[in-house]
Amino acid sequence: MKHLVIILGDQLDPHSAALDGFNPQTDAVWMAEVAEESTQVWSHKARIALFLSAMRHFAATQTQQGRRVIYHALEAHDFGDLGAALAATCSAEPPERLIMVPPGDERVRQRIVTAAAGLNIAIEWREDRHFIMPRAAFEQWANGRQQWRMEYWYRSVRRATGLLMQGEEPTGGQWNFDAENREAFGAQGPGWLPAPRKFMPDALTQTVLNLVEHRFAQHPGSLAFFDWPVTPDQAQQALDDFIQHRLPAFGAFQDAMWQDEPWLYHSRLSAALNLKLIDPLTVCRAAEAALHQGQAPLAAVEGFIRQIAGWREYVRGVYHQWMPDWLDWNALEADTPLPAFFWTGDTEMNCLHQTLRQTLEYGYAHHIQRLMVTGLFCLLLGVRPRAVHEWYLAVYVDAVEWVELPNVLGMSQFADGGRMASKPYIASGQYLDRMSNYCRHCPYEPKKSTGANACPITTLYWNFLDRHATRFAHHPRLGQQVRNLNRKTDSER
Ligand code: FAD
Ligand code: SF4
């Protein structure tokens, strides 16, 4: 064999550079299912099933296209980890060279590099064309800057791609329409919501669901609601459905939450994007086209494109710049264990109950639920950041480390001391009361910080400020909150 083309579970890009120049006479595609990828964190069953199903669909397509695929299925043999599986293939049939695009997870990269070195086989690394910007572009942008703020990176992506640009100027004369994008639903709630397109399991997915239910029976989460896109074609249908039915209201309600409504106006595209079933520029261009065709307002389209061309590309950049140090940062010296109810949803705090229940049912929560419910609670309580990271990596179907880790350790837990976010995202229960109807169904009172029925989020909010008062007393964006704390009576404090 000449070239063995390694394709990982989150590299299912049919146009991957790793497949360039593939010679069916001498080359093979290599894919492996190994237990470690499901057990190194206690993965949600739907997350495991999504990866395995999408991998098997990808392999089937490659075979149909005439490529030889060496595929290690879990049922056939479990090699334990990717390095061992690769060593088994290469010992049986040594290739001259391995070809792949860099893994998005540092741990996996190390596994492959170590295995290849042990086998004495060179790896040819190819650029990952899935992303809008090459990795080197982020390094160049970051080089010499004191602070790497997402907003400025986002503007550079807009300039480089022409997304929402009119010449040198941003479309509509503004880079950012956040001020129009922070609405709550009001007392009546969202009313009728367009249900997102669902993808019922085909025979291949059903086999995987049975495998996961049996083999990972003790893992958290449910498979009962599994309807995620698992092929590029389905990902495209999910995109079309979002653009047509939910994009117009996406901006206005992207921060809003509502009891028993997991999807609202969100796209549900993160998992398909992260497995590389669809590429981010295609998604952004589709949103931009909706603007030009008068299907969606600028604020919604800009808000959506910022999440992908801005945040998603940015977190990829910072992940690779700061790994592996990220994992050990703990700027606020938080060391409380993760509460056990995070794995069951069994709590009276309704905001947490709703978000956790939905997470365990679908492997999904939207951004504000992740940031301002589960993330906020862990931050205020002082949970050890690494435990928080491992939970997020386990329970979401879209969780791959390069995107999950910066969002959790940087954005939500402030473990990096402000390298990524300029302030910790803290709020009292009143914020949640404003942005959702969770408090109306909760035994606690969001306004109360002490006494009977005091909202634990509100109590912990003041407690957080009290614990970190010295650190944040002169912070430009938190100083005022510390001064509010100082107005409280001693007994209340
Ligand atoms: P939409 O709300 O429709 O947004 C559109 C797309 O924008 C998403 O599909 C996603 O690709 C991208 N996006 C939005 N926000 C972000 C962000 N902050 N960073 C990167 N991309 C973003 N996203 C993941 O893909 N995987 C994760 O493991 C993950 N973990 C997170 C953990 C925390 C604590 C927080 C606060 C956010 C996390 N996010 C993660 C970002 C975001 O919450 C999800 O991308 C989003 O909720 C996915 O749902 P959606 O596809 O319906 O997104
Ligand atoms: Fe959450 Fe407090 Fe509101 Fe209850 S009252 S839902 S605990 S914020």
Coordinates of C-alpha atoms and ligand atoms in Angstrom, one line a residue:
M1 CA 0.0 0.0 0.0
K2 CA 1.3 3.5 -0.8
H3 CA -0.9 5.9 1.1
L4 CA -3.2 5.2 4.0
V5 CA -5.6 8.2 4.3
I6 CA -6.7 8.5 7.9
I7 CA -10.3 9.9 8.4
L8 CA -11.4 10.5 12.0
G9 CA -15.0 10.7 13.2
D10 CA -15.0 14.5 13.1
Q11 CA -13.4 14.7 9.7
L12 CA -16.2 13.5 7.4
D13 CA -15.7 16.1 4.8
P14 CA -16.3 14.6 1.4
H15 CA -14.0 17.2 -0.1
S16 CA -11.2 16.8 2.4
A17 CA -7.7 17.6 1.2
A18 CA -6.7 14.2 2.6
L19 CA -8.5 12.6 -0.3
D20 CA -6.8 14.7 -3.0
G21 CA -4.8 12.6 -5.5
F22 CA -6.3 9.3 -4.0
N23 CA -5.2 6.4 -6.2
P24 CA -7.6 3.5 -6.0
Q25 CA -4.9 1.1 -7.2
T26 CA -2.5 1.8 -4.4
D27 CA -4.3 3.8 -1.6
A28 CA -6.9 3.1 1.1
V29 CA -9.1 5.1 3.4
W30 CA -8.7 4.2 7.1
M31 CA -11.4 4.6 9.8
A32 CA -11.7 3.1 13.2
E33 CA -14.3 2.9 16.0
V34 CA -12.5 2.5 19.3
A35 CA -13.9 2.5 22.8
E36 CA -11.6 5.3 24.1
E37 CA -13.3 7.9 22.0
S38 CA -16.6 7.1 23.8
T39 CA -15.2 6.5 27.3
Q40 CA -12.4 9.1 27.9
V41 CA -15.3 11.2 29.0
W42 CA -18.6 9.6 30.0
S43 CA -20.2 10.3 26.6
H44 CA -24.0 10.8 26.1
K45 CA -25.4 7.9 24.1
A46 CA -26.6 10.2 21.3
R47 CA -23.2 11.7 20.9
I48 CA -21.6 8.2 20.5
A49 CA -24.4 7.1 18.1
L50 CA -24.1 10.3 16.0
F51 CA -20.4 9.8 15.4
L52 CA -20.6 6.1 14.6
S53 CA -23.6 6.5 12.3
A54 CA -22.0 9.4 10.4
M55 CA -18.7 7.5 10.1
R56 CA -20.4 4.4 8.7
H57 CA -22.4 6.5 6.2
F58 CA -19.2 8.2 5.1
A59 CA -17.4 4.9 4.7
A60 CA -20.3 3.5 2.7
T61 CA -20.2 6.5 0.3
Q62 CA -16.4 6.1 -0.1
T63 CA -16.8 2.5 -1.0
Q64 CA -19.5 3.3 -3.5
Q65 CA -17.2 5.8 -5.1
G66 CA -14.6 3.0 -5.7
R67 CA -12.2 3.7 -2.9
R68 CA -10.9 0.9 -0.7
V69 CA -11.9 1.5 2.9
I70 CA -10.3 -0.3 5.8
Y71 CA -12.9 0.2 8.6
H72 CA -12.6 -1.2 12.1
A73 CA -16.1 -1.5 13.5
L74 CA -16.5 -1.8 17.3
E75 CA -18.5 -5.1 17.0
A76 CA -15.7 -6.8 15.1
H77 CA -12.8 -5.9 17.4
D78 CA -12.1 -3.2 19.9
F79 CA -8.5 -2.1 19.8
G80 CA -9.0 0.2 22.7
D81 CA -7.5 3.4 21.2
L82 CA -6.8 4.9 17.8
G83 CA -3.0 4.3 18.1
A84 CA -3.5 0.6 18.7
A85 CA -6.0 0.3 15.8
L86 CA -3.6 2.1 13.5
A87 CA -0.7 -0.1 14.6
A88 CA -2.7 -3.2 13.8
T89 CA -3.5 -2.1 10.3
C90 CA 0.0 -0.9 9.5
S91 CA 1.7 -4.1 10.8
A92 CA -0.5 -6.2 8.6
E93 CA -0.1 -4.1 5.5
P94 CA 2.5 -1.3 6.0
P95 CA 1.8 1.9 4.0
E96 CA 4.6 4.1 2.7
R97 CA 2.9 7.1 4.2
L98 CA 0.0 8.2 6.2
I99 CA -2.1 11.2 5.0
M100 CA -4.5 13.2 7.1
V101 CA -5.7 16.7 8.0
P102 CA -4.8 17.6 11.6
P103 CA -7.1 16.3 14.3
G104 CA -9.2 18.9 16.1
D105 CA -8.4 17.4 19.4
E106 CA -4.9 17.6 20.9
R107 CA -5.2 14.3 22.7
V108 CA -6.1 12.5 19.4
R109 CA -3.3 14.2 17.5
Q110 CA -0.8 12.9 20.1
R111 CA -2.2 9.4 19.8
I112 CA -1.7 9.3 16.0
V113 CA 1.7 11.0 16.1
T114 CA 3.0 8.6 18.7
A115 CA 1.6 5.6 16.9
A116 CA 3.1 6.7 13.6
A117 CA 6.5 7.4 15.2
G118 CA 6.4 3.9 16.8
L119 CA 5.7 2.4 13.4
N120 CA 8.3 4.6 11.7
I121 CA 5.9 5.8 9.1
A122 CA 5.8 9.5 8.1
I123 CA 2.6 11.5 8.3
E124 CA 1.8 14.0 5.5
W125 CA -0.4 16.7 7.0
R126 CA -2.8 18.5 4.7
E127 CA -4.6 21.8 5.3
D128 CA -8.1 21.4 6.7
R129 CA -10.2 23.1 4.0
H130 CA -13.4 22.8 6.0
F131 CA -12.8 26.0 7.9
I132 CA -13.3 29.4 6.4
M133 CA -9.8 30.6 7.3
P134 CA -6.5 28.6 7.4
R135 CA -5.0 28.1 10.8
A136 CA -2.0 30.2 9.8
A137 CA -4.3 33.2 9.2
F138 CA -5.4 33.2 12.9
E139 CA -1.7 32.9 14.0
Q140 CA -0.8 35.8 11.8
W141 CA -3.7 37.9 13.1
A142 CA -3.0 37.0 16.7
N143 CA 0.8 37.6 16.4
G144 CA 1.8 40.8 18.3
R145 CA -1.7 41.6 19.5
Q146 CA -2.1 42.0 23.3
Q147 CA -5.7 40.8 23.4
W148 CA -7.4 38.5 21.0
R149 CA -10.9 39.8 21.0
M150 CA -13.4 37.8 18.8
E151 CA -15.0 41.0 17.4
Y152 CA -11.7 42.1 15.6
W153 CA -11.0 38.5 14.3
Y154 CA -14.6 38.4 13.0
R155 CA -14.1 41.7 11.1
S156 CA -11.0 40.3 9.5
V157 CA -12.9 37.2 8.4
R158 CA -15.6 39.4 6.9
R159 CA -13.0 41.4 5.0
A160 CA -11.2 38.3 3.8
T161 CA -14.4 36.6 2.5
G162 CA -16.5 39.6 1.5
L163 CA -19.3 38.1 3.7
L164 CA -21.8 40.9 4.4
M165 CA -19.5 43.5 3.0
Q166 CA -20.1 46.4 0.5
G167 CA -16.6 47.2 -0.6
E168 CA -14.6 48.0 2.5
E169 CA -17.7 48.7 4.6
P170 CA -19.9 46.3 6.5
T171 CA -23.4 45.8 5.0
G172 CA -25.8 48.2 6.7
G173 CA -23.0 50.4 8.0
Q174 CA -22.5 48.3 11.2
W175 CA -20.4 45.2 12.1
N176 CA -22.7 44.2 14.9
F177 CA -26.5 44.2 15.5
D178 CA -26.4 42.8 19.0
A179 CA -28.6 45.7 20.3
E180 CA -31.5 44.4 18.2
N181 CA -30.8 40.8 19.0
R182 CA -31.4 40.3 22.7
E183 CA -35.1 40.0 23.0
A184 CA -37.1 37.9 25.4
F185 CA -40.5 36.4 24.4
G186 CA -42.7 38.3 26.8
A187 CA -45.4 36.9 29.0
Q188 CA -47.2 35.2 26.1
G189 CA -44.2 33.1 25.1
P190 CA -43.0 32.3 21.6
G191 CA -46.4 31.1 20.3
W192 CA -46.4 28.7 17.4
L193 CA -42.8 27.5 16.5
P194 CA -41.8 25.9 13.2
A195 CA -40.6 22.4 14.1
P196 CA -37.1 21.7 12.7
R197 CA -36.6 19.0 10.1
K198 CA -36.1 15.6 11.7
F199 CA -34.1 12.7 10.2
M200 CA -35.5 9.4 11.2
P201 CA -32.9 6.7 11.6
D202 CA -32.3 4.5 8.5
A203 CA -31.3 0.9 8.8
L204 CA -27.6 1.8 9.2
T205 CA -28.3 4.3 12.0
Q206 CA -30.7 1.8 13.6
T207 CA -27.9 -0.8 13.8
V208 CA -25.7 1.8 15.5
L209 CA -28.5 2.8 18.0
N210 CA -28.8 -0.9 18.9
L211 CA -25.1 -1.2 19.3
V212 CA -24.8 1.9 21.5
E213 CA -27.9 1.0 23.6
H214 CA -26.3 -2.4 24.3
R215 CA -22.6 -1.7 24.6
F216 CA -22.8 1.7 26.4
A217 CA -25.9 0.9 28.5
Q218 CA -24.5 2.7 31.5
H219 CA -23.7 5.9 29.7
P220 CA -25.9 9.0 30.3
G221 CA -28.6 10.3 28.0
S222 CA -31.3 8.9 25.8
L223 CA -31.5 7.6 22.2
A224 CA -35.2 7.8 22.1
F225 CA -35.2 11.2 20.3
F226 CA -32.3 10.6 17.9
D227 CA -33.0 12.5 14.7
W228 CA -29.8 14.3 13.8
P229 CA -28.5 14.6 10.2
V230 CA -25.8 12.0 9.6
T231 CA -24.9 12.6 5.9
P232 CA -23.9 15.7 3.9
D233 CA -27.2 15.5 2.1
Q234 CA -29.2 15.6 5.3
A235 CA -27.0 18.4 6.6
Q236 CA -27.9 20.4 3.6
Q237 CA -31.6 19.7 4.1
A238 CA -31.3 20.8 7.7
L239 CA -29.6 24.1 6.5
D240 CA -32.4 24.7 4.0
D241 CA -35.0 24.1 6.6
F242 CA -33.4 26.5 9.0
I243 CA -32.9 29.3 6.5
Q244 CA -36.5 29.0 5.3
H245 CA -38.3 28.7 8.6
R246 CA -36.2 29.9 11.6
L247 CA -33.4 32.3 10.4
P248 CA -35.8 35.3 10.2
A249 CA -36.4 35.2 13.9
F250 CA -33.0 33.8 14.9
G251 CA -31.4 37.1 15.8
A252 CA -34.2 38.6 17.9
F253 CA -34.6 35.5 20.1
Q254 CA -31.2 33.9 20.1
D255 CA -30.8 34.6 23.8
A256 CA -34.4 33.7 24.8
M257 CA -35.4 30.5 26.6
W258 CA -38.8 28.8 27.1
Q259 CA -40.0 25.8 29.1
D260 CA -40.2 22.6 27.0
E261 CA -39.0 24.4 23.8
P262 CA -35.5 23.1 23.1
W263 CA -35.0 24.4 19.6
L264 CA -36.8 27.8 19.3
Y265 CA -35.2 29.5 16.3
H266 CA -31.8 27.8 16.5
S267 CA -30.3 26.0 13.6
R268 CA -29.3 22.7 15.1
L269 CA -26.4 22.7 12.7
S270 CA -23.4 22.5 15.1
A271 CA -23.1 18.7 15.1
A272 CA -23.2 18.5 11.3
L273 CA -20.7 21.4 11.1
N274 CA -18.3 19.8 13.6
L275 CA -18.4 16.4 11.9
K276 CA -17.7 18.3 8.7
L277 CA -20.8 17.1 6.9
I278 CA -21.3 20.7 5.8
D279 CA -18.9 23.5 5.6
P280 CA -19.2 26.8 7.4
L281 CA -18.8 29.1 4.4
T282 CA -21.7 27.3 2.6
V283 CA -23.8 27.9 5.7
C284 CA -22.9 31.6 5.9
R285 CA -23.4 32.1 2.2
A286 CA -26.9 30.6 2.4
A287 CA -27.8 33.0 5.2
E288 CA -26.4 35.9 3.2
A289 CA -28.4 34.8 0.2
A290 CA -31.6 34.8 2.3
L291 CA -30.8 38.5 3.1
H292 CA -30.4 39.4 -0.5
Q293 CA -33.6 37.6 -1.4
G294 CA -35.5 39.5 1.3
Q295 CA -36.2 36.3 3.3
A296 CA -34.5 37.4 6.5
P297 CA -33.6 40.7 8.1
L298 CA -30.0 41.9 8.3
A299 CA -29.8 41.7 12.1
A300 CA -30.8 38.0 12.1
V301 CA -28.4 37.2 9.2
E302 CA -25.5 39.1 10.8
G303 CA -26.1 37.6 14.2
F304 CA -26.1 34.1 12.7
I305 CA -23.0 34.6 10.5
R306 CA -21.1 36.1 13.5
Q307 CA -21.6 32.8 15.4
I308 CA -20.0 30.8 12.6
A309 CA -17.5 33.1 10.8
G310 CA -16.7 34.9 14.1
W311 CA -17.1 32.7 17.2
R312 CA -16.5 29.3 15.6
E313 CA -13.4 30.2 13.7
Y314 CA -12.1 32.2 16.7
V315 CA -12.4 29.4 19.2
R316 CA -10.6 27.1 16.8
G317 CA -7.8 29.6 16.7
V318 CA -7.5 30.1 20.4
Y319 CA -7.7 26.4 21.2
H320 CA -4.7 25.6 19.1
Q321 CA -2.8 28.6 20.4
W322 CA -3.3 27.8 24.1
M323 CA -3.4 24.0 24.2
P324 CA -2.3 22.1 26.3
D325 CA -2.0 24.8 29.0
W326 CA -5.7 25.6 28.9
L327 CA -6.5 22.3 30.6
D328 CA -4.8 23.3 33.8
W329 CA -5.8 27.0 34.1
N330 CA -8.0 27.8 37.1
A331 CA -7.8 31.5 37.6
L332 CA -10.6 31.7 40.2
E333 CA -9.2 28.7 42.1
A334 CA -12.5 26.8 41.9
D335 CA -12.4 23.4 43.4
T336 CA -16.0 22.2 44.2
P337 CA -16.9 18.9 42.6
L338 CA -19.6 18.9 39.8
P339 CA -23.0 18.3 41.5
A340 CA -24.2 14.8 40.8
F341 CA -27.6 16.1 39.5
F342 CA -25.8 17.3 36.4
W343 CA -26.0 13.7 35.2
T344 CA -29.7 13.2 36.1
G345 CA -31.4 16.6 35.9
D346 CA -32.9 15.9 39.3
T347 CA -33.1 19.3 40.9
E348 CA -35.8 21.7 42.0
M349 CA -34.1 24.6 40.4
N350 CA -36.3 24.8 37.3
C351 CA -33.8 26.5 35.0
L352 CA -31.3 23.8 35.6
H353 CA -33.9 21.0 35.6
Q354 CA -35.1 22.2 32.2
T355 CA -31.7 22.6 30.6
L356 CA -30.3 19.3 32.0
R357 CA -33.4 17.3 31.1
Q358 CA -33.3 18.6 27.6
T359 CA -29.5 17.9 27.4
L360 CA -30.0 14.3 28.6
E361 CA -32.9 13.7 26.2
Y362 CA -31.4 15.3 23.0
G363 CA -27.7 15.9 23.7
Y364 CA -28.6 19.5 22.9
A365 CA -29.0 22.9 24.7
H366 CA -28.7 26.2 23.0
H367 CA -26.0 28.7 23.6
I368 CA -27.6 30.8 26.4
Q369 CA -28.7 27.6 28.2
R370 CA -25.1 26.4 28.1
L371 CA -23.6 29.8 29.1
M372 CA -26.2 31.3 31.4
V373 CA -27.8 28.3 33.1
T374 CA -25.4 25.3 33.5
G375 CA -22.3 27.3 32.9
L376 CA -23.4 30.2 35.2
F377 CA -24.3 27.8 38.0
C378 CA -20.9 26.0 37.8
L379 CA -19.1 29.4 37.7
L380 CA -21.0 30.8 40.7
L381 CA -20.7 27.6 42.7
G382 CA -17.0 27.4 42.0
V383 CA -16.9 24.0 40.3
R384 CA -13.4 22.8 39.3
P385 CA -13.1 23.9 35.6
R386 CA -11.7 20.6 34.4
A387 CA -14.8 18.8 35.8
V388 CA -17.0 21.3 34.0
H389 CA -15.1 20.8 30.8
E390 CA -15.4 17.0 31.0
W391 CA -19.1 17.2 31.5
Y392 CA -19.7 19.5 28.5
L393 CA -17.4 17.3 26.3
A394 CA -19.5 14.3 27.3
V395 CA -23.1 15.4 27.0
Y396 CA -23.5 17.4 23.8
V397 CA -23.8 15.8 20.4
D398 CA -21.7 18.7 18.9
A399 CA -18.9 18.4 21.5
V400 CA -15.5 18.2 20.0
E401 CA -12.7 19.6 22.1
W402 CA -11.4 22.4 19.9
V403 CA -14.8 24.1 20.1
E404 CA -16.1 22.9 23.5
L405 CA -13.0 23.7 25.6
P406 CA -12.6 27.4 24.8
N407 CA -16.3 27.9 25.3
V408 CA -16.3 26.2 28.6
L409 CA -13.0 27.1 30.2
G410 CA -12.6 30.6 28.6
M411 CA -16.0 32.0 27.9
S412 CA -18.1 30.3 30.6
Q413 CA -15.8 29.5 33.6
F414 CA -13.2 32.4 33.3
A415 CA -10.6 29.7 34.0
D416 CA -8.2 31.6 31.7
G417 CA -8.4 34.8 33.9
G418 CA -9.8 36.8 31.0
R419 CA -7.7 35.9 28.1
M420 CA -10.8 35.2 26.1
A421 CA -13.7 36.9 27.7
S422 CA -13.2 40.4 29.1
K423 CA -15.3 39.5 32.2
P424 CA -16.9 36.5 33.8
Y425 CA -20.4 36.0 32.6
I426 CA -22.2 36.3 35.9
A427 CA -25.9 37.2 36.6
S428 CA -28.5 36.7 39.3
G429 CA -31.8 34.7 38.9
Q430 CA -33.4 38.0 37.7
Y431 CA -31.5 37.6 34.4
L432 CA -33.0 34.2 33.9
D433 CA -36.4 35.5 34.9
R434 CA -36.2 38.2 32.2
M435 CA -35.0 35.8 29.4
S436 CA -37.2 32.8 30.1
N437 CA -40.4 31.5 31.9
Y438 CA -38.4 29.1 34.0
C439 CA -38.8 31.0 37.2
R440 CA -42.6 31.0 36.9
H441 CA -42.5 27.2 37.3
C442 CA -39.9 27.2 40.1
P443 CA -40.3 27.0 43.9
Y444 CA -37.7 29.7 44.3
E445 CA -38.0 33.5 43.9
P446 CA -35.5 35.0 41.5
K447 CA -35.3 38.3 43.3
K448 CA -34.6 36.8 46.8
S449 CA -31.0 36.2 47.8
T450 CA -31.6 35.2 51.4
G451 CA -34.3 33.6 53.5
A452 CA -37.0 31.1 52.6
N453 CA -37.4 30.4 48.8
A454 CA -34.3 32.5 48.0
C455 CA -33.2 31.6 44.5
P456 CA -29.9 29.7 44.7
I457 CA -28.6 31.4 41.6
T458 CA -29.2 34.8 43.2
T459 CA -27.6 33.8 46.5
L460 CA -24.6 32.3 44.7
Y461 CA -24.3 35.5 42.5
W462 CA -23.8 37.6 45.6
N463 CA -21.6 35.0 47.1
F464 CA -19.4 35.0 44.0
L465 CA -19.0 38.7 44.2
D466 CA -18.2 38.5 47.9
R467 CA -15.6 35.7 47.3
H468 CA -14.0 37.6 44.5
A469 CA -14.6 41.2 45.6
T470 CA -10.9 42.1 45.8
R471 CA -10.2 40.8 42.4
F472 CA -13.0 42.6 40.6
A473 CA -13.4 45.7 42.7
H474 CA -11.7 47.9 40.0
H475 CA -12.8 45.8 37.0
P476 CA -14.3 48.2 34.4
R477 CA -17.3 46.0 33.9
L478 CA -17.8 44.3 37.3
G479 CA -16.7 47.1 39.7
Q480 CA -20.2 48.4 39.8
Q481 CA -21.6 45.0 40.9
V482 CA -19.0 44.8 43.7
R483 CA -20.1 48.3 44.8
N484 CA -23.7 47.1 44.9
L485 CA -22.6 44.2 47.1
N486 CA -20.9 46.7 49.4
R487 CA -24.2 48.5 49.9
K488 CA -25.7 45.3 51.5
T489 CA -26.0 45.1 55.3
D490 CA -23.5 43.0 57.2
S491 CA -26.2 40.5 58.2
E492 CA -27.4 40.1 54.6
R493 CA -23.8 39.5 53.4
Ligands
FAD1 P1 -27.1 28.2 16.6 O1 -27.6 29.0 17.8 O2 -28.1 28.0 15.5 O3 -25.8 28.9 16.1 C1 -25.3 28.7 14.7 C2 -24.0 28.1 14.7 O4 -23.0 29.0 15.2 C3 -23.8 26.8 15.6 O5 -24.3 25.7 14.9 C4 -22.3 26.8 15.8 O6 -21.6 26.1 14.8 C5 -21.9 28.3 15.8 N1 -21.7 28.8 17.1 C6 -22.6 29.5 17.9 N2 -22.0 29.9 19.0 C7 -20.8 29.4 19.0 C8 -19.7 29.5 19.9 N3 -19.8 30.2 21.1 N4 -18.6 28.9 19.6 C9 -18.4 28.2 18.4 N5 -19.4 28.1 17.5 C10 -20.6 28.7 17.8 N6 -20.6 24.5 20.3 C11 -20.2 23.4 19.7 O7 -20.3 23.3 18.4 N7 -19.7 22.4 20.4 C12 -19.5 22.5 21.7 O8 -19.1 21.5 22.4 C13 -20.0 23.6 22.4 N8 -19.9 23.8 23.7 C14 -20.3 25.0 24.3 C15 -20.1 25.1 25.7 C16 -20.5 26.3 26.3 C17 -20.3 26.4 27.8 C18 -21.0 27.3 25.6 C19 -21.4 28.6 26.2 C20 -21.1 27.2 24.2 C21 -20.8 26.0 23.6 N9 -20.9 25.9 22.2 C22 -20.5 24.7 21.6 C23 -21.4 27.0 21.3 C24 -22.9 26.9 21.1 O9 -23.6 26.8 22.3 C25 -23.4 25.8 20.2 O10 -22.6 25.9 19.0 C26 -24.8 26.0 19.8 O11 -25.6 26.0 20.9 C27 -25.2 24.8 18.9 O12 -26.6 24.9 18.6 P2 -27.1 25.4 17.1 O13 -26.4 24.6 16.1 O14 -28.6 25.3 17.2 O15 -26.6 26.8 17.1
SF4_2 FE1 -33.6 29.2 38.3 FE2 -33.8 30.8 40.4 FE3 -35.5 31.1 38.4 FE4 -35.6 29.0 39.9 S1 -36.0 31.1 40.5 S2 -35.7 29.0 37.7 S3 -33.5 28.6 40.4 S4 -33.2 31.4 38.4

